[in-house]
Amino acid sequence: MSPDAELVAAPLIVHLIHRLDVGGLENGLINLINHLPPERYRHAIVCLRDYTDYHLRIQRPGVEIISINKREGKDWGHYLRLFHTLRRLQPLLIHTRNLSGIEGQLLAAVAGVRLRVHGEHGRDMDDLYGVSRKYRWLRKLLRPLIGHFIAVSKDLEAWLIGTIGARPQHVTHICNGVDSLQFHPRLGPPAAVGPPGFLCEDAFVIGSVGRMAEVKDHLSLVQAFILLIAEHALPRDRLRLLIVGDGPCRHACQELLGQAGMEELAWLPGQRDDIPQLMRAMDVFVQPSLAEGMSNTILEAMATGLPVVATAVGGNPDLVYSGWTGTLVPARAPAMLADALNDYYRLPALAGSHGQRGRRRVLDEYSLNAMADAYLAVYDALAAPPAT
């Protein structure tokens, strides 16, 4: 059988997500498709909303991407469009992700999709701690339709079992993986980034990467940066802030920096395609989220050899060993965040040792191949014929 024929014969997995755009969940999905054996499964991505050029990162041929074009609010017609899409595709398995996709489990069951997987990757502002009665009720109602759950952090795994009532044998904790060849420590001085004159020769760059949405709380990072200069008396001519990403909170961060007279010390370039290069210009990485599943950007920063300051929420403590590979601080605590950053500025050897240990941890535990193998094991176990 020719390779093309093998691909056509391979069973289809439909991945149902909200929207295919820049984000940790979406990055993880593309990494998964790129690293699963192409002869084992075909893939289609069904987006409840739409998709952007981010899909060009997919390296596997033949991945169909479909937009359901769900309108804001209640769009009853999107259920019918999703049902007809699933009937046309006739996948062996559907893999939904997060709250926005879980209703697709019911449509998949009605459409005759026999194998159904649901993944939890993190929470949004409207239910930071997974305690909403409405959302818990929805998950519990749909739980019998789901053949297997995947949680990207131990926190989410415990919540699925203890709060949602999933059976432990039906839940698998699978860590995200990172490309440690693309993300690697810098060799020599950092490349020039930002507007002319942004980086001086001995600049100390505090960096972050992510959607600039309220749940990511980049405002706390900006407040901490201001405190470093105003109260910790770190020199303005050395300190720099680099926040990569776009979203509704970007303007508020820029305004706060302007009010403090520090806009020239910061660069908020919006969405970028050169994240590995920009990370190699940083001296410390910050993840200030209010809630998190398992952060791809923390893993990328660790692979880059950066010490990580992160909030002690969700899956962050699984990744950052405070005092060993980085520092954990409470959420919404700019003063404590500033204290942690001050330590790394004043103790360069500490920053270097934490970054080296983080890099070693990524190489040992968070490879893309290990992640793909774990997902493949779940898919294969569900697809295996029943024992006689």
Short mmCIF file of C-alpha atoms in Angstrom, two decimals:
data_model
loop_
_atom_site.label_atom_id
_atom_site.label_comp_id
_atom_site.label_asym_id
_atom_site.label_seq_id
_atom_site.Cartn_x
_atom_site.Cartn_y
_atom_site.Cartn_z
CA MET A 1 0.00 0.00 0.00
CA SER A 2 1.37 3.44 -0.94
CA PRO A 3 1.96 6.08 1.78
CA ASP A 4 -0.93 8.17 0.42
CA ALA A 5 -3.24 5.17 0.55
CA GLU A 6 -2.16 4.46 4.14
CA LEU A 7 -3.06 8.00 5.11
CA VAL A 8 -6.50 7.71 3.52
CA ALA A 9 -7.08 4.37 5.27
CA ALA A 10 -6.02 5.66 8.69
CA PRO A 11 -8.92 6.34 11.08
CA LEU A 12 -9.93 9.96 11.61
CA ILE A 13 -9.78 11.93 14.84
CA VAL A 14 -11.76 15.17 15.07
CA HIS A 15 -10.35 17.77 17.46
CA LEU A 16 -13.08 20.20 18.53
CA ILE A 17 -11.84 23.55 19.87
CA HIS A 18 -13.25 27.04 20.32
CA ARG A 19 -10.96 28.88 17.89
CA LEU A 20 -7.62 28.12 16.23
CA ASP A 21 -5.46 31.10 17.14
CA VAL A 22 -2.36 31.82 19.21
CA GLY A 23 -2.66 30.12 22.60
CA GLY A 24 -1.28 27.37 24.77
CA LEU A 25 -4.08 24.89 24.07
CA GLU A 26 -3.85 25.51 20.35
CA ASN A 27 -0.06 25.26 20.38
CA GLY A 28 -0.33 21.94 22.19
CA LEU A 29 -2.83 20.63 19.64
CA ILE A 30 -0.60 21.55 16.70
CA ASN A 31 2.43 20.00 18.41
CA LEU A 32 0.42 16.83 18.98
CA ILE A 33 -0.70 16.51 15.35
CA ASN A 34 2.83 17.22 14.12
CA HIS A 35 4.35 14.49 16.31
CA LEU A 36 1.81 11.66 16.10
CA PRO A 37 2.71 8.95 13.55
CA PRO A 38 0.88 10.06 10.38
CA GLU A 39 0.09 6.48 9.35
CA ARG A 40 -1.79 5.79 12.60
CA TYR A 41 -4.46 8.50 12.55
CA ARG A 42 -5.72 11.27 10.30
CA HIS A 43 -6.83 14.54 11.88
CA ALA A 44 -9.43 17.24 11.34
CA ILE A 45 -9.79 20.38 13.46
CA VAL A 46 -13.32 21.69 13.92
CA CYS A 47 -13.44 25.25 15.26
CA LEU A 48 -16.62 26.44 16.90
CA ARG A 49 -15.71 29.98 15.83
CA ASP A 50 -13.02 30.35 13.15
CA TYR A 51 -9.28 30.08 12.59
CA THR A 52 -6.31 32.30 11.73
CA ASP A 53 -2.98 31.86 9.97
CA TYR A 54 -1.81 30.02 13.09
CA HIS A 55 -2.90 26.83 11.31
CA LEU A 56 0.10 27.22 8.98
CA ARG A 57 2.24 25.73 11.78
CA ILE A 58 0.66 22.35 11.06
CA GLN A 59 3.27 20.25 9.25
CA ARG A 60 1.13 17.19 8.51
CA PRO A 61 -0.57 17.07 5.11
CA GLY A 62 -4.28 16.55 4.74
CA VAL A 63 -5.48 18.12 8.00
CA GLU A 64 -8.91 19.58 7.26
CA ILE A 65 -9.83 22.70 9.23
CA ILE A 66 -13.50 23.58 9.49
CA SER A 67 -15.21 26.64 10.96
CA ILE A 68 -18.68 26.26 12.45
CA ASN A 69 -18.91 30.07 12.71
CA LYS A 70 -20.74 30.13 16.01
CA ARG A 71 -22.08 33.59 16.84
CA GLU A 72 -21.54 35.27 20.20
CA GLY A 73 -24.02 34.22 22.87
CA LYS A 74 -26.54 31.46 22.23
CA ASP A 75 -26.42 30.36 18.63
CA TRP A 76 -28.76 27.37 18.42
CA GLY A 77 -27.99 26.91 14.74
CA HIS A 78 -24.37 26.01 15.45
CA TYR A 79 -25.50 22.74 17.06
CA LEU A 80 -27.09 21.69 13.78
CA ARG A 81 -24.02 22.76 11.78
CA LEU A 82 -21.76 20.79 14.11
CA PHE A 83 -24.00 17.72 13.89
CA HIS A 84 -23.95 17.77 10.07
CA THR A 85 -20.16 18.28 10.07
CA LEU A 86 -19.64 15.23 12.27
CA ARG A 87 -22.01 13.15 10.15
CA ARG A 88 -20.04 14.13 7.04
CA LEU A 89 -16.63 13.44 8.56
CA GLN A 90 -17.65 10.19 10.33
CA PRO A 91 -14.61 10.17 12.63
CA LEU A 92 -13.60 7.19 14.69
CA LEU A 93 -12.95 9.47 17.66
CA ILE A 94 -13.72 13.01 18.79
CA HIS A 95 -11.46 14.89 21.19
CA THR A 96 -13.09 17.96 22.71
CA ARG A 97 -11.25 20.47 24.89
CA ASN A 98 -12.33 22.69 27.78
CA LEU A 99 -15.77 23.98 28.67
CA SER A 100 -16.41 25.57 25.27
CA GLY A 101 -16.13 22.19 23.53
CA ILE A 102 -17.76 19.81 25.99
CA GLU A 103 -21.28 20.20 24.57
CA GLY A 104 -19.87 18.68 21.39
CA GLN A 105 -19.80 15.36 23.25
CA LEU A 106 -23.60 15.18 23.05
CA LEU A 107 -23.67 16.10 19.35
CA ALA A 108 -20.96 13.51 18.67
CA ALA A 109 -22.92 10.79 20.45
CA VAL A 110 -26.06 11.62 18.46
CA ALA A 111 -24.02 11.71 15.24
CA GLY A 112 -22.77 8.19 15.92
CA VAL A 113 -19.16 8.95 16.92
CA ARG A 114 -18.36 5.89 19.02
CA LEU A 115 -15.16 6.99 20.78
CA ARG A 116 -15.13 10.24 22.75
CA VAL A 117 -12.32 11.96 24.67
CA HIS A 118 -12.45 15.24 26.58
CA GLY A 119 -9.44 17.29 27.69
CA GLU A 120 -9.21 19.94 30.39
CA HIS A 121 -6.45 22.49 29.77
CA GLY A 122 -7.28 25.32 32.17
CA ARG A 123 -9.98 27.72 33.28
CA ASP A 124 -11.12 31.21 32.34
CA MET A 125 -12.02 34.28 34.40
CA ASP A 126 -15.68 33.33 34.83
CA ASP A 127 -14.78 30.15 36.74
CA LEU A 128 -11.20 30.44 37.99
CA TYR A 129 -11.48 27.64 40.54
CA GLY A 130 -13.96 25.29 38.85
CA VAL A 131 -16.71 25.91 41.42
CA SER A 132 -19.51 27.25 39.18
CA ARG A 133 -22.63 25.16 39.83
CA LYS A 134 -23.85 25.59 36.27
CA TYR A 135 -20.59 24.42 34.72
CA ARG A 136 -20.14 21.55 37.21
CA TRP A 137 -23.69 20.40 36.46
CA LEU A 138 -23.01 20.48 32.71
CA ARG A 139 -19.83 18.44 33.06
CA LYS A 140 -21.50 15.91 35.36
CA LEU A 141 -24.44 15.60 32.98
CA LEU A 142 -22.16 14.85 30.02
CA ARG A 143 -19.69 12.70 31.97
CA PRO A 144 -21.36 9.35 31.04
CA LEU A 145 -20.88 10.15 27.34
CA ILE A 146 -17.12 10.63 27.69
CA GLY A 147 -14.98 7.52 27.30
CA HIS A 148 -11.82 9.11 28.67
CA PHE A 149 -10.65 12.38 30.22
CA ILE A 150 -7.25 13.98 29.77
CA ALA A 151 -5.94 16.53 32.27
CA VAL A 152 -2.81 18.54 31.53
CA SER A 153 -2.04 19.14 35.23
CA LYS A 154 -2.32 17.23 38.50
CA ASP A 155 -4.63 19.96 39.78
CA LEU A 156 -7.09 19.39 36.93
CA GLU A 157 -6.79 15.61 37.29
CA ALA A 158 -7.74 15.80 40.99
CA TRP A 159 -10.62 18.16 40.18
CA LEU A 160 -12.04 15.88 37.48
CA ILE A 161 -12.02 12.94 39.88
CA GLY A 162 -12.99 14.67 43.13
CA THR A 163 -15.44 17.31 41.88
CA ILE A 164 -16.79 16.11 38.53
CA GLY A 165 -16.88 12.45 39.56
CA ALA A 166 -14.83 10.94 36.74
CA ARG A 167 -13.52 7.46 37.53
CA PRO A 168 -9.76 7.48 38.17
CA GLN A 169 -9.20 4.75 35.57
CA HIS A 170 -10.89 7.01 33.00
CA VAL A 171 -8.60 10.00 33.62
CA THR A 172 -5.05 10.36 32.33
CA HIS A 173 -2.67 13.15 33.28
CA ILE A 174 -0.59 14.11 30.23
CA CYS A 175 1.97 16.91 30.47
CA ASN A 176 2.55 19.27 27.60
CA GLY A 177 5.76 18.91 25.65
CA VAL A 178 8.20 21.51 24.34
CA ASP A 179 10.59 21.67 21.39
CA SER A 180 13.93 21.91 23.19
CA LEU A 181 15.80 22.38 19.90
CA GLN A 182 13.81 25.43 18.88
CA PHE A 183 13.81 26.82 22.42
CA HIS A 184 17.37 26.80 23.71
CA PRO A 185 19.63 29.05 25.80
CA ARG A 186 21.26 31.98 24.07
CA LEU A 187 24.90 31.79 23.10
CA GLY A 188 26.66 35.11 23.48
CA PRO A 189 24.90 38.48 23.74
CA PRO A 190 21.17 38.70 23.00
CA ALA A 191 20.00 39.66 19.55
CA ALA A 192 18.72 43.20 19.15
CA VAL A 193 15.01 43.38 19.92
CA GLY A 194 12.57 46.22 20.31
CA PRO A 195 12.77 49.74 18.92
CA PRO A 196 16.19 51.35 18.42
CA GLY A 197 17.92 51.90 21.76
CA PHE A 198 15.54 49.66 23.70
CA LEU A 199 18.27 47.22 24.77
CA CYS A 200 21.45 48.63 26.24
CA GLU A 201 24.58 46.52 26.51
CA ASP A 202 23.93 45.32 30.08
CA ALA A 203 20.12 45.43 30.06
CA PHE A 204 18.23 43.17 32.47
CA VAL A 205 15.12 42.05 30.58
CA ILE A 206 12.04 40.84 32.43
CA GLY A 207 9.85 38.97 29.96
CA SER A 208 6.48 37.32 29.55
CA VAL A 209 4.64 35.70 26.65
CA GLY A 210 0.91 35.02 26.39
CA ARG A 211 -2.55 36.23 25.57
CA MET A 212 -3.02 39.61 27.21
CA ALA A 213 -6.36 38.62 28.69
CA GLU A 214 -7.58 39.35 32.21
CA VAL A 215 -6.93 35.78 33.40
CA LYS A 216 -3.22 36.17 32.52
CA ASP A 217 -2.97 39.28 34.78
CA HIS A 218 -0.14 41.09 33.03
CA LEU A 219 -1.21 44.20 34.94
CA SER A 220 0.32 42.69 38.07
CA LEU A 221 3.59 42.23 36.18
CA VAL A 222 3.55 45.87 35.05
CA GLN A 223 2.84 46.96 38.63
CA ALA A 224 5.76 44.83 39.87
CA PHE A 225 8.05 46.36 37.22
CA ILE A 226 7.10 49.86 38.36
CA LEU A 227 7.78 48.87 41.99
CA LEU A 228 11.25 47.61 41.09
CA ILE A 229 12.24 51.10 40.00
CA ALA A 230 10.12 53.18 42.38
CA GLU A 231 10.71 51.22 45.61
CA HIS A 232 13.58 48.78 45.02
CA ALA A 233 15.57 51.52 43.29
CA LEU A 234 16.75 49.35 40.42
CA PRO A 235 18.42 51.49 37.73
CA ARG A 236 16.17 52.74 34.94
CA ASP A 237 19.01 52.56 32.45
CA ARG A 238 19.30 48.76 32.85
CA LEU A 239 15.80 47.50 33.59
CA ARG A 240 13.55 46.54 30.66
CA LEU A 241 10.13 44.90 30.34
CA LEU A 242 9.12 42.76 27.35
CA ILE A 243 5.56 41.39 27.14
CA VAL A 244 4.81 39.47 23.93
CA GLY A 245 1.19 38.87 23.00
CA ASP A 246 -2.03 40.65 22.20
CA GLY A 247 -5.40 40.95 23.83
CA PRO A 248 -7.83 43.27 25.60
CA CYS A 249 -5.44 44.07 28.50
CA ARG A 250 -2.56 45.28 26.35
CA HIS A 251 -3.83 48.86 26.21
CA ALA A 252 -4.35 48.99 29.98
CA CYS A 253 -0.75 47.83 30.54
CA GLN A 254 0.56 50.49 28.16
CA GLU A 255 -1.51 53.15 29.92
CA LEU A 256 -0.18 52.15 33.34
CA LEU A 257 3.40 52.31 32.09
CA GLY A 258 2.71 55.74 30.57
CA GLN A 259 1.24 57.06 33.82
CA ALA A 260 4.41 55.95 35.63
CA GLY A 261 6.63 57.59 33.01
CA MET A 262 8.16 54.24 32.09
CA GLU A 263 6.77 53.59 28.63
CA GLU A 264 10.24 53.87 27.06
CA LEU A 265 11.48 51.07 29.36
CA ALA A 266 8.94 48.57 28.05
CA TRP A 267 8.16 46.94 24.71
CA LEU A 268 4.75 45.36 24.17
CA PRO A 269 4.95 44.38 20.49
CA GLY A 270 1.74 42.35 20.30
CA GLN A 271 1.59 38.95 18.63
CA ARG A 272 4.89 37.74 17.20
CA ASP A 273 6.22 34.74 15.29
CA ASP A 274 9.78 34.94 16.66
CA ILE A 275 9.10 33.82 20.25
CA PRO A 276 12.25 31.66 20.59
CA GLN A 277 14.48 34.58 19.59
CA LEU A 278 12.64 37.00 21.89
CA MET A 279 12.91 34.60 24.82
CA ARG A 280 16.66 34.43 24.29
CA ALA A 281 16.74 38.20 24.88
CA MET A 282 15.16 37.77 28.34
CA ASP A 283 16.97 37.33 31.66
CA VAL A 284 13.98 36.11 33.68
CA PHE A 285 10.53 34.89 32.62
CA VAL A 286 7.28 35.73 34.44
CA GLN A 287 3.94 33.91 34.29
CA PRO A 288 1.53 36.02 36.41
CA SER A 289 -1.71 34.13 35.63
CA LEU A 290 -4.72 33.93 37.93
CA ALA A 291 -5.43 30.40 36.66
CA GLU A 292 -3.41 28.02 34.53
CA GLY A 293 -3.56 24.45 33.25
CA MET A 294 -0.04 23.55 32.21
CA SER A 295 1.69 26.54 30.68
CA ASN A 296 3.45 25.97 27.38
CA THR A 297 5.24 29.28 27.77
CA ILE A 298 6.72 28.24 31.13
CA LEU A 299 8.06 25.09 29.48
CA GLU A 300 9.46 27.15 26.60
CA ALA A 301 11.13 29.53 29.07
CA MET A 302 12.63 26.59 30.99
CA ALA A 303 13.92 25.11 27.73
CA THR A 304 15.49 28.50 26.99
CA GLY A 305 17.38 28.28 30.28
CA LEU A 306 15.48 31.09 32.02
CA PRO A 307 14.57 31.22 35.72
CA VAL A 308 10.77 31.39 36.01
CA VAL A 309 8.71 33.47 38.41
CA ALA A 310 5.14 32.17 38.33
CA THR A 311 1.99 32.37 40.39
CA ALA A 312 1.25 29.32 42.53
CA VAL A 313 -1.93 28.41 40.64
CA GLY A 314 -3.14 25.42 38.63
CA GLY A 315 -0.33 23.44 37.04
CA ASN A 316 2.40 26.03 37.66
CA PRO A 317 3.71 24.28 40.83
CA ASP A 318 4.05 21.07 38.78
CA LEU A 319 6.56 22.87 36.56
CA VAL A 320 8.31 25.44 38.73
CA TYR A 321 10.17 24.08 41.75
CA SER A 322 10.37 27.16 43.92
CA GLY A 323 13.94 27.77 45.07
CA TRP A 324 15.29 25.27 42.54
CA THR A 325 14.17 26.19 38.99
CA GLY A 326 12.35 29.42 39.79
CA THR A 327 10.11 31.15 42.31
CA LEU A 328 6.40 30.78 43.05
CA VAL A 329 4.40 33.75 44.33
CA PRO A 330 0.71 34.23 45.14
CA ALA A 331 -1.60 35.51 42.41
CA ARG A 332 -2.44 39.25 42.39
CA ALA A 333 0.61 40.05 44.56
CA PRO A 334 2.72 42.61 42.64
CA ALA A 335 4.89 43.43 45.67
CA MET A 336 5.90 39.78 46.17
CA LEU A 337 6.46 39.43 42.45
CA ALA A 338 8.75 42.47 42.56
CA ASP A 339 10.67 40.95 45.49
CA ALA A 340 11.29 37.74 43.52
CA LEU A 341 12.48 39.68 40.45
CA ASN A 342 14.72 41.83 42.63
CA ASP A 343 16.44 38.66 43.89
CA TYR A 344 17.27 37.54 40.35
CA TYR A 345 18.54 40.99 39.41
CA ARG A 346 20.86 41.21 42.41
CA LEU A 347 21.97 37.56 42.31
CA PRO A 348 22.90 36.68 38.70
CA ALA A 349 24.38 33.33 39.79
CA LEU A 350 21.01 32.35 41.28
CA ALA A 351 19.26 33.16 38.00
CA GLY A 352 21.81 31.12 36.08
CA SER A 353 21.58 28.03 38.27
CA HIS A 354 17.75 28.07 38.30
CA GLY A 355 17.69 28.41 34.53
CA GLN A 356 20.12 25.53 33.99
CA ARG A 357 18.11 23.24 36.26
CA GLY A 358 14.90 24.14 34.44
CA ARG A 359 16.49 23.31 31.08
CA ARG A 360 17.64 19.92 32.40
CA ARG A 361 14.13 19.20 33.67
CA VAL A 362 12.61 19.91 30.28
CA LEU A 363 15.08 17.59 28.56
CA ASP A 364 14.35 14.81 31.07
CA GLU A 365 10.57 15.07 31.41
CA TYR A 366 8.84 17.25 28.81
CA SER A 367 9.75 16.12 25.31
CA LEU A 368 7.24 16.40 22.47
CA ASN A 369 7.69 12.72 21.66
CA ALA A 370 6.79 11.69 25.22
CA MET A 371 3.64 13.82 25.04
CA ALA A 372 2.63 12.35 21.67
CA ASP A 373 3.24 8.80 22.90
CA ALA A 374 0.97 9.39 25.90
CA TYR A 375 -1.89 10.67 23.73
CA LEU A 376 -1.36 7.83 21.28
CA ALA A 377 -1.68 5.32 24.12
CA VAL A 378 -5.07 6.79 25.09
CA TYR A 379 -6.37 6.79 21.50
CA ASP A 380 -5.11 3.24 20.86
CA ALA A 381 -6.60 1.89 24.08
CA LEU A 382 -10.04 3.28 23.19
CA ALA A 383 -9.79 2.09 19.59
CA ALA A 384 -8.65 -1.44 20.47
CA PRO A 385 -11.25 -4.15 19.84
CA PRO A 386 -12.87 -5.44 23.04
CA ALA A 387 -11.20 -8.44 24.61
CA THR A 388 -12.98 -11.72 23.97
#
